[in-house]
């Protein structure tokens, strides 16, 4: 597991998104009246460096990590941070790609990070080892371990518009916490075999 973590942690990033909500304000200062007040909220997630071109570093994450965000910040494994922008999303599969301009990344950081090696999730077997890496609870990168508990597990989630989407997912008993969303699920070779997306909790 230590070797997998050492190999994969430079490919995983922490993502912080800031969203702004307008909430009706029925009591204005100096009297009554109607209006709205803006409140900003911060969310934490993870991402995986999956590619680069001449100008940008491309990072895969969950759509729900970046949906509705006014600003997005990526933190690399050396703790440096850079602003990012959404390049594309697919709400149905809860996937998104964000990009960071390479010109905004220091030479020192570029020497420590790397593009992830992608495995083949079609080759998975129930019971084989699994390692999850992500920005658990917003505290930064952490590593948890387990096994592939089930394959093609049907999971339904409610979308922002009230509709329901059902996907067939990989189930693992590796601990997944808020903030792990968008992070890597890896095999024993350190290859990415999935993206942490949905956590089931009795509470």
Coordinates of N, CA and C in Angstrom, one line a residue:
X1 N 0.8 -1.2 0.0 CA 0.0 0.0 0.0 C 0.9 1.3 0.0
X2 N 2.0 1.2 0.7 CA 2.9 2.4 0.8 C 3.4 2.7 -0.6
X3 N 3.7 1.6 -1.4 CA 4.3 1.9 -2.7 C 3.2 2.5 -3.6
X4 N 1.9 2.0 -3.5 CA 0.8 2.5 -4.3 C 0.6 4.0 -3.9
X5 N 0.6 4.3 -2.6 CA 0.4 5.7 -2.2 C 1.6 6.6 -2.7
X6 N 2.8 6.1 -2.6 CA 3.9 6.9 -3.1 C 3.8 7.2 -4.6
X7 N 3.4 6.2 -5.3 CA 3.2 6.3 -6.8 C 2.1 7.2 -7.2
X8 N 0.9 7.1 -6.4 CA -0.3 7.8 -6.9 C -0.5 9.1 -6.3
X9 N 0.0 9.4 -5.1 CA -0.4 10.7 -4.4 C 0.0 11.9 -5.3
X10 N 1.1 11.9 -6.0 CA 1.4 13.0 -6.9 C 0.4 13.3 -8.0
X11 N -0.5 12.3 -8.3 CA -1.5 12.4 -9.4 C -2.8 12.9 -8.8
X12 N -3.0 12.9 -7.5 CA -4.2 13.3 -6.9 C -4.2 14.7 -6.4
X13 N -5.2 15.5 -6.5 CA -5.3 16.9 -6.1 C -6.5 17.1 -5.2
X14 N -6.4 18.1 -4.3 CA -7.5 18.6 -3.6 C -8.2 19.7 -4.3
X15 N -9.5 19.7 -4.3 CA -10.3 20.8 -5.0 C -11.2 21.5 -4.0
X16 N -11.1 22.8 -4.0 CA -11.9 23.7 -3.2 C -12.8 24.5 -4.2
X17 N -14.1 24.4 -4.0 CA -15.0 25.2 -4.8 C -15.8 26.2 -3.9
X18 N -16.0 27.4 -4.5 CA -16.8 28.4 -3.8 C -18.0 28.7 -4.6
X19 N -19.2 28.5 -3.9 CA -20.4 28.8 -4.6 C -21.1 30.0 -3.9
X20 N -21.9 30.7 -4.6 CA -22.6 31.9 -4.1 C -24.1 31.6 -4.2
X21 N -24.9 31.8 -3.1 CA -26.3 31.6 -3.1 C -27.0 32.9 -2.8
X22 N -28.1 33.2 -3.4 CA -28.9 34.3 -3.1 C -30.1 33.9 -2.3
X23 N -30.2 34.4 -1.1 CA -31.3 34.0 -0.2 C -32.2 35.3 0.1
X24 N -33.5 35.1 0.0 CA -34.4 36.3 0.3 C -34.1 36.8 1.7
X25 N -34.1 38.2 1.7 CA -33.8 38.9 3.0 C -35.1 39.8 3.2
X26 N -35.9 39.4 4.1 CA -37.2 40.1 4.4 C -37.0 41.3 5.3
X27 N -35.9 41.4 5.9 CA -35.7 42.5 6.9 C -34.4 43.3 6.5
X28 N -34.6 44.4 5.8 CA -33.4 45.2 5.4 C -33.0 46.1 6.6
X29 N -31.8 46.5 6.6 CA -31.4 47.4 7.6 C -32.1 48.7 7.4
X30 N -32.4 49.4 8.5 CA -33.1 50.7 8.5 C -34.6 50.5 8.0
X31 N -35.2 49.4 8.3 CA -36.6 49.3 7.9 C -36.9 48.0 7.2
X32 N -38.2 47.8 7.0 CA -38.6 46.6 6.4 C -38.6 46.7 4.8
X33 N -38.5 45.5 4.2 CA -38.5 45.5 2.8 C -38.0 44.1 2.3
X34 N -38.1 44.0 1.0 CA -37.7 42.7 0.4 C -36.4 42.9 -0.4
X35 N -35.7 41.9 -0.4 CA -34.4 41.9 -1.2 C -33.8 40.6 -1.1
X36 N -32.6 40.5 -1.6 CA -31.8 39.2 -1.4 C -30.4 39.5 -0.8
X37 N -29.9 38.5 -0.2 CA -28.6 38.6 0.4 C -27.7 37.5 -0.1
X38 N -26.5 37.7 -0.5 CA -25.6 36.7 -1.1 C -24.8 36.0 0.0
X39 N -24.8 34.7 0.0 CA -23.9 34.0 0.9 C -23.0 33.0 0.1
X40 N -21.7 33.0 0.5 CA -20.8 32.1 -0.2 C -20.6 30.9 0.7
X41 N -20.5 29.7 0.0 CA -20.2 28.5 0.8 C -19.1 27.8 0.1
X42 N -18.3 27.1 0.8 CA -17.1 26.4 0.3 C -17.3 24.9 0.4
X43 N -16.9 24.2 -0.6 CA -16.9 22.8 -0.7 C -15.6 22.2 -1.0
X44 N -15.4 20.9 -0.5 CA -14.1 20.2 -0.7 C -14.3 19.0 -1.5
X45 N -13.4 18.7 -2.3 CA -13.4 17.4 -3.1 C -12.0 17.1 -3.5
X46 N -11.9 16.2 -4.5 CA -10.6 15.7 -5.0 C -10.7 15.6 -6.5
X47 N -9.5 15.4 -7.1 CA -9.4 15.2 -8.5 C -8.2 14.4 -8.9
X48 N -8.2 13.9 -10.1 CA -7.1 13.1 -10.6 C -6.5 13.7 -11.8
X49 N -5.2 13.9 -11.9 CA -4.5 14.4 -13.1 C -4.5 13.3 -14.1
X50 N -5.3 13.6 -15.2 CA -5.4 12.5 -16.2 C -4.8 12.9 -17.6
X51 N -4.3 14.1 -17.7 CA -3.7 14.4 -19.0 C -3.1 15.8 -19.0
X52 N -2.4 16.2 -20.0 CA -1.9 17.5 -20.2 C -1.7 17.8 -21.7
X53 N -1.8 19.0 -22.1 CA -1.5 19.4 -23.4 C -0.5 20.5 -23.4
X54 N -0.3 21.3 -24.4 CA 0.8 22.3 -24.4 C 0.5 23.4 -23.4
X55 N -0.8 23.6 -23.1 CA -1.2 24.8 -22.3 C -1.8 24.4 -21.0
X56 N -2.4 23.2 -20.8 CA -3.2 23.0 -19.6 C -2.9 21.6 -19.0
X57 N -3.1 21.5 -17.7 CA -3.2 20.3 -17.0 C -4.6 19.9 -16.9
X58 N -5.0 18.7 -17.2 CA -6.4 18.3 -17.2 C -6.7 17.3 -16.0
X59 N -7.7 17.6 -15.3 CA -8.0 16.9 -14.0 C -9.4 16.4 -14.0
X60 N -9.6 15.1 -13.8 CA -10.9 14.5 -13.7 C -11.4 14.6 -12.3
X61 N -12.7 14.9 -12.1 CA -13.3 14.9 -10.8 C -14.8 14.6 -11.0
X62 N -15.6 14.7 -9.9 CA -17.0 14.5 -9.9 C -17.7 15.8 -10.3
X63 N -18.8 15.7 -11.1 CA -19.6 16.9 -11.5 C -20.1 17.6 -10.2
X64 N -20.5 16.8 -9.2 CA -21.1 17.4 -8.0 C -20.0 18.2 -7.2
X65 N -18.8 18.0 -7.4 CA -17.7 18.7 -6.7 C -17.6 20.1 -7.3
X66 N -17.9 20.3 -8.6 CA -17.7 21.6 -9.2 C -19.0 22.3 -9.7
X67 N -20.1 21.6 -9.6 CA -21.3 22.1 -10.1 C -21.7 23.4 -9.4
X68 N -22.0 24.4 -10.1 CA -22.5 25.7 -9.5 C -21.4 26.5 -8.9
X69 N -20.1 26.1 -9.1 CA -19.0 26.9 -8.4 C -18.7 28.2 -9.1
X70 N -18.5 29.2 -8.3 CA -18.1 30.5 -8.9 C -16.6 30.5 -9.1
X71 N -15.9 29.8 -8.2 CA -14.4 29.7 -8.4 C -14.0 28.4 -7.9
X72 N -12.9 27.9 -8.5 CA -12.3 26.6 -8.2 C -10.8 26.7 -8.0
X73 N -10.3 26.1 -6.9 CA -8.9 26.1 -6.6 C -8.4 24.7 -6.5
X74 N -7.3 24.4 -7.1 CA -6.7 23.1 -7.1 C -5.4 23.1 -6.2
X75 N -5.3 22.2 -5.3 CA -4.1 22.1 -4.4 C -3.4 20.8 -4.8
X76 N -2.1 20.9 -5.2 CA -1.3 19.8 -5.6 C -0.7 19.1 -4.3
X77 N 0.0 18.0 -4.6 CA 0.5 17.2 -3.5 C 1.6 17.9 -2.7
X78 N 2.2 19.0 -3.3 CA 3.2 19.8 -2.6 C 2.6 20.9 -1.8
X79 N 1.2 21.0 -1.8 CA 0.4 22.0 -1.1 C 0.3 23.3 -1.8
X80 N 0.9 23.4 -3.0 CA 0.8 24.7 -3.8 C -0.7 24.7 -4.4
X81 N -1.2 25.9 -4.6 CA -2.6 26.0 -5.1 C -2.6 26.9 -6.4
X82 N -3.5 26.6 -7.2 CA -3.7 27.3 -8.5 C -5.2 27.3 -8.8
X83 N -5.6 28.4 -9.4 CA -7.0 28.5 -9.9 C -7.3 27.6 -11.1
X84 N -8.5 27.1 -11.1 CA -8.8 26.2 -12.2 C -10.2 26.6 -12.8
X85 N -10.5 26.1 -14.0 CA -11.8 26.3 -14.6 C -12.4 25.0 -15.2
X86 N -13.7 24.9 -15.2 CA -14.3 23.7 -15.7 C -14.3 23.7 -17.2
X87 N -13.8 22.5 -17.8 CA -13.8 22.4 -19.2 C -15.0 21.7 -19.8
X88 N -15.5 20.7 -19.0 CA -16.7 20.0 -19.4 C -17.3 19.2 -18.3
X89 N -18.6 18.9 -18.4 CA -19.2 18.1 -17.4 C -20.2 17.1 -18.0
X90 N -20.5 16.0 -17.2 CA -21.5 15.1 -17.6 C -22.2 14.7 -16.3
X91 N -23.3 15.4 -16.0 CA -24.1 15.2 -14.8 C -24.6 13.8 -14.6
X92 N -25.0 13.2 -15.8 CA -25.5 11.8 -15.7 C -24.6 10.8 -15.1
X93 N -23.3 10.9 -15.4 CA -22.3 10.0 -14.9 C -21.5 10.7 -13.8
X94 N -21.9 11.9 -13.4 CA -21.3 12.6 -12.3 C -19.8 12.8 -12.5
X95 N -19.4 13.1 -13.7 CA -18.0 13.4 -14.1 C -17.8 14.8 -14.6
X96 N -16.6 15.3 -14.4 CA -16.3 16.7 -14.9 C -14.8 16.7 -15.1
X97 N -14.3 17.6 -16.0 CA -12.9 17.8 -16.2 C -12.7 19.3 -16.0
X98 N -11.7 19.6 -15.1 CA -11.2 21.0 -14.9 C -9.8 21.1 -15.4
X99 N -9.5 22.3 -15.8 CA -8.1 22.6 -16.4 C -7.4 23.6 -15.6
X100 N -6.1 23.5 -15.5 CA -5.2 24.4 -14.8 C -4.2 24.9 -15.8
X101 N -4.0 26.2 -16.1 CA -3.0 26.6 -17.0 C -1.6 26.2 -16.5
X102 N -0.8 25.6 -17.4 CA 0.5 25.1 -17.0 C 1.4 26.3 -16.6
X103 N 1.1 27.5 -17.3 CA 1.9 28.6 -17.0 C 1.7 29.2 -15.6
X104 N 0.6 28.7 -14.9 CA 0.4 29.2 -13.5 C 1.0 28.2 -12.5
X105 N 1.6 27.1 -13.0 CA 2.2 26.1 -12.0 C 3.7 26.3 -12.0
X106 N 4.3 26.4 -10.8 CA 5.7 26.6 -10.6 C 6.5 25.4 -11.1
X107 N 7.7 25.7 -11.5 CA 8.6 24.6 -12.0 C 8.8 23.6 -10.9
X108 N 8.9 24.0 -9.6 CA 9.1 23.0 -8.5 C 7.9 22.1 -8.4
X109 N 6.7 22.6 -8.6 CA 5.5 21.8 -8.5 C 5.4 20.9 -9.7
X110 N 5.7 21.4 -10.9 CA 5.7 20.5 -12.1 C 6.6 19.3 -12.0
X111 N 7.7 19.5 -11.2 CA 8.6 18.4 -11.1 C 8.2 17.4 -10.1
X112 N 7.1 17.7 -9.3 CA 6.7 16.7 -8.2 C 5.4 16.0 -8.6
X113 N 4.6 16.6 -9.5 CA 3.3 16.0 -9.9 C 3.4 15.2 -11.1
X114 N 2.4 14.4 -11.4 CA 2.5 13.6 -12.6 C 1.1 13.1 -13.0
X115 N 1.0 12.7 -14.3 CA -0.3 12.2 -14.8 C -0.5 10.8 -14.3
X116 N -1.8 10.5 -13.9 CA -2.1 9.2 -13.4 C -2.0 8.1 -14.5
X117 N -1.7 6.9 -14.1 CA -1.8 5.7 -15.0 C -3.2 5.1 -14.8
X118 N -3.9 5.0 -15.9 CA -5.3 4.5 -15.9 C -5.3 2.9 -16.1
X119 N -6.0 2.2 -15.2 CA -6.2 0.8 -15.4 C -7.4 0.5 -16.1
X120 N -7.9 -0.8 -16.1 CA -9.1 -1.2 -16.8 C -10.1 -1.7 -15.8
X121 N -11.1 -1.0 -15.5 CA -12.1 -1.4 -14.5 C -12.9 -2.7 -15.0
X122 N -12.8 -3.0 -16.2 CA -13.5 -4.2 -16.7 C -12.8 -5.5 -16.3
X123 N -11.5 -5.3 -15.8 CA -10.7 -6.5 -15.4 C -10.8 -6.7 -13.9
X124 N -11.6 -6.0 -13.2 CA -11.7 -6.1 -11.7 C -12.4 -7.4 -11.3
X125 N -11.9 -7.9 -10.2 CA -12.6 -9.1 -9.6 C -13.0 -8.8 -8.1
X126 N -14.1 -9.3 -7.7 CA -14.5 -9.1 -6.3 C -13.5 -9.7 -5.4
X127 N -13.1 -8.9 -4.4 CA -12.1 -9.4 -3.4 C -10.7 -8.9 -3.6
X128 N -10.4 -8.3 -4.8 CA -9.1 -7.8 -5.0 C -8.9 -6.5 -4.3
X129 N -7.6 -6.2 -4.0 CA -7.3 -5.0 -3.1 C -7.7 -3.7 -3.8
X130 N -8.0 -2.8 -3.0 CA -8.4 -1.4 -3.5 C -7.8 -0.4 -2.6
X131 N -7.3 0.7 -3.1 CA -6.8 1.8 -2.3 C -7.4 3.1 -2.8
X132 N -8.0 3.8 -1.8 CA -8.6 5.1 -2.1 C -7.7 6.3 -1.6
X133 N -7.5 7.3 -2.4 CA -6.7 8.4 -2.1 C -7.6 9.7 -2.4
X134 N -7.7 10.6 -1.4 CA -8.5 11.8 -1.7 C -8.4 12.8 -0.5
X135 N -9.0 13.9 -0.7 CA -9.0 15.0 0.2 C -10.0 14.8 1.3
X136 N -9.9 13.8 2.1 CA -10.9 13.4 3.1 C -11.2 14.5 4.1
X137 N -12.4 14.8 4.2 CA -12.9 15.8 5.2 C -12.3 17.2 5.0
X138 N -11.6 17.4 3.8 CA -11.0 18.7 3.5 C -9.7 18.9 4.2
X139 N -9.1 17.9 4.8 CA -7.9 18.1 5.5 C -6.6 17.8 4.7
X140 N -6.8 17.4 3.4 CA -5.7 17.1 2.6 C -5.7 15.6 2.2
X141 N -4.7 15.2 1.5 CA -4.6 13.8 1.0 C -4.6 12.8 2.2
X142 N -5.4 11.8 2.1 CA -5.3 10.6 3.0 C -5.5 9.4 2.2
X143 N -5.0 8.3 2.8 CA -5.1 7.0 2.1 C -5.9 6.0 2.9
X144 N -6.8 5.3 2.3 CA -7.6 4.2 3.0 C -7.5 3.0 2.1
X145 N -7.7 1.8 2.7 CA -7.6 0.6 1.9 C -8.8 -0.3 2.2
X146 N -8.9 -1.3 1.3 CA -10.0 -2.2 1.4 C -10.0 -3.2 0.2
X147 N -11.1 -3.7 -0.2 CA -11.2 -4.6 -1.3 C -12.3 -4.1 -2.2
X148 N -12.4 -4.7 -3.4 CA -13.5 -4.5 -4.3 C -14.6 -5.4 -3.7
X149 N -15.7 -4.8 -3.2 CA -16.8 -5.5 -2.5 C -17.8 -6.1 -3.5
X150 N -18.1 -5.3 -4.6 CA -19.0 -5.8 -5.6 C -18.8 -5.0 -6.8
X151 N -19.3 -5.6 -7.9 CA -19.2 -4.9 -9.2 C -20.6 -4.7 -9.8
X152 N -20.7 -3.7 -10.6 CA -22.0 -3.4 -11.3 C -23.1 -3.2 -10.3
X153 N -22.8 -2.5 -9.2 CA -23.8 -2.2 -8.1 C -24.7 -1.0 -8.6
X154 N -26.0 -1.2 -8.7 CA -26.9 -0.2 -9.2 C -27.1 0.8 -8.0
X155 N -26.8 2.0 -8.2 CA -27.0 3.1 -7.2 C -27.7 4.2 -7.9
X156 N -28.8 4.7 -7.2 CA -29.6 5.8 -7.7 C -29.4 7.0 -6.8
X157 N -29.1 8.2 -7.5 CA -28.9 9.4 -6.8 C -29.9 10.5 -7.3
X158 N -30.3 11.4 -6.5 CA -31.2 12.5 -6.9 C -30.3 13.6 -7.4
X159 N -30.7 14.1 -8.6 CA -30.0 15.3 -9.2 C -30.5 16.6 -8.6
X160 N -29.8 17.7 -9.0 CA -30.2 19.0 -8.5 C -31.6 19.4 -9.0
X161 N -32.0 18.9 -10.2 CA -33.3 19.3 -10.7 C -34.4 18.3 -10.2
X162 N -34.1 17.4 -9.3 CA -35.1 16.5 -8.7 C -35.2 15.2 -9.5
X163 N -34.6 15.1 -10.6 CA -34.6 13.8 -11.4 C -33.7 12.8 -10.7
X164 N -33.8 11.6 -11.1 CA -33.0 10.5 -10.5 C -32.1 9.9 -11.6
X165 N -30.9 9.6 -11.3 CA -29.9 9.0 -12.2 C -29.5 7.7 -11.5
X166 N -29.5 6.6 -12.3 CA -29.0 5.3 -11.8 C -27.8 4.9 -12.6
X167 N -26.7 4.6 -11.9 CA -25.5 4.1 -12.6 C -25.0 2.8 -12.0
X168 N -24.3 2.0 -12.7 CA -23.7 0.8 -12.2 C -22.3 1.1 -11.8
X169 N -22.0 0.9 -10.5 CA -20.8 1.4 -9.9 C -20.0 0.3 -9.3
X170 N -18.7 0.5 -9.0 CA -17.8 -0.3 -8.2 C -18.1 -0.1 -6.8
X171 N -18.3 -1.1 -6.0 CA -18.4 -0.9 -4.5 C -17.1 -1.3 -3.8
X172 N -16.7 -0.5 -2.9 CA -15.5 -0.9 -2.1 C -15.8 -0.6 -0.6
X173 N -15.1 -1.4 0.2 CA -15.2 -1.2 1.7 C -14.1 -0.3 2.2
X174 N -13.2 0.2 1.3 CA -12.3 1.2 1.7 C -13.0 2.5 2.2
X175 N -12.6 3.0 3.3 CA -13.3 4.2 3.9 C -13.3 5.3 3.0
X176 N -14.5 5.9 2.7 CA -14.7 7.0 1.8 C -15.4 8.1 2.7
X177 N -14.8 9.3 2.7 CA -15.4 10.4 3.5 C -15.7 11.6 2.7
X178 N -16.5 12.5 3.2 CA -16.8 13.7 2.5 C -15.4 14.4 2.1
X179 N -15.3 14.8 0.9 CA -14.0 15.3 0.4 C -13.2 14.3 -0.5
X180 N -13.5 13.0 -0.3 CA -13.0 12.0 -1.2 C -13.6 12.0 -2.6
X181 N -14.8 12.7 -2.7 CA -15.4 12.7 -4.0 C -14.5 13.2 -5.1
X182 N -14.4 12.5 -6.2 CA -13.5 12.9 -7.3 C -12.1 12.3 -7.2
X183 N -11.8 11.7 -6.0 CA -10.5 11.1 -5.8 C -10.4 9.7 -6.4
X184 N -9.2 9.2 -6.3 CA -8.8 7.9 -7.0 C -9.1 6.7 -6.2
X185 N -9.7 5.7 -6.9 CA -9.7 4.3 -6.4 C -8.7 3.6 -7.3
X186 N -7.7 2.9 -6.6 CA -6.6 2.3 -7.3 C -6.5 0.8 -7.1
X187 N -5.8 0.1 -8.0 CA -5.5 -1.3 -7.8 C -4.1 -1.4 -7.2
X188 N -3.7 -2.6 -7.0 CA -2.4 -2.9 -6.3 C -1.2 -2.4 -7.1
X189 N -1.4 -2.1 -8.4 CA -0.3 -1.6 -9.3 C -0.3 -0.1 -9.2
X190 N -1.2 0.6 -8.5 CA -1.3 2.0 -8.5 C -2.0 2.6 -9.7
X191 N -2.7 1.8 -10.4 CA -3.5 2.3 -11.6 C -4.9 2.7 -11.1
X192 N -5.4 3.8 -11.7 CA -6.7 4.3 -11.4 C -7.7 3.3 -12.0
X193 N -8.6 2.8 -11.2 CA -9.7 1.9 -11.7 C -11.1 2.5 -11.4
X194 N -11.1 3.6 -10.7 CA -12.4 4.3 -10.5 C -12.3 5.6 -9.8
X195 N -13.4 6.3 -9.7 CA -13.4 7.6 -9.1 C -14.4 7.6 -8.0
X196 N -14.0 7.9 -6.8 CA -15.0 7.9 -5.6 C -16.1 8.9 -5.9
X197 N -17.3 8.4 -5.8 CA -18.5 9.3 -6.2 C -19.6 9.3 -5.2
X198 N -20.0 8.2 -4.7 CA -21.2 8.1 -3.8 C -20.8 7.4 -2.5
X199 N -21.2 7.9 -1.4 CA -21.0 7.3 -0.1 C -22.3 6.9 0.5
X200 N -22.4 5.6 0.9 CA -23.7 5.2 1.6 C -23.5 5.3 3.1
X201 N -24.4 5.8 3.8 CA -24.3 5.9 5.2 C -25.7 5.7 5.8
X202 N -25.8 5.0 6.9 CA -27.0 4.7 7.6 C -27.6 6.0 8.2
X203 N -26.7 7.0 8.4 CA -27.2 8.3 9.0 C -27.4 9.3 8.0

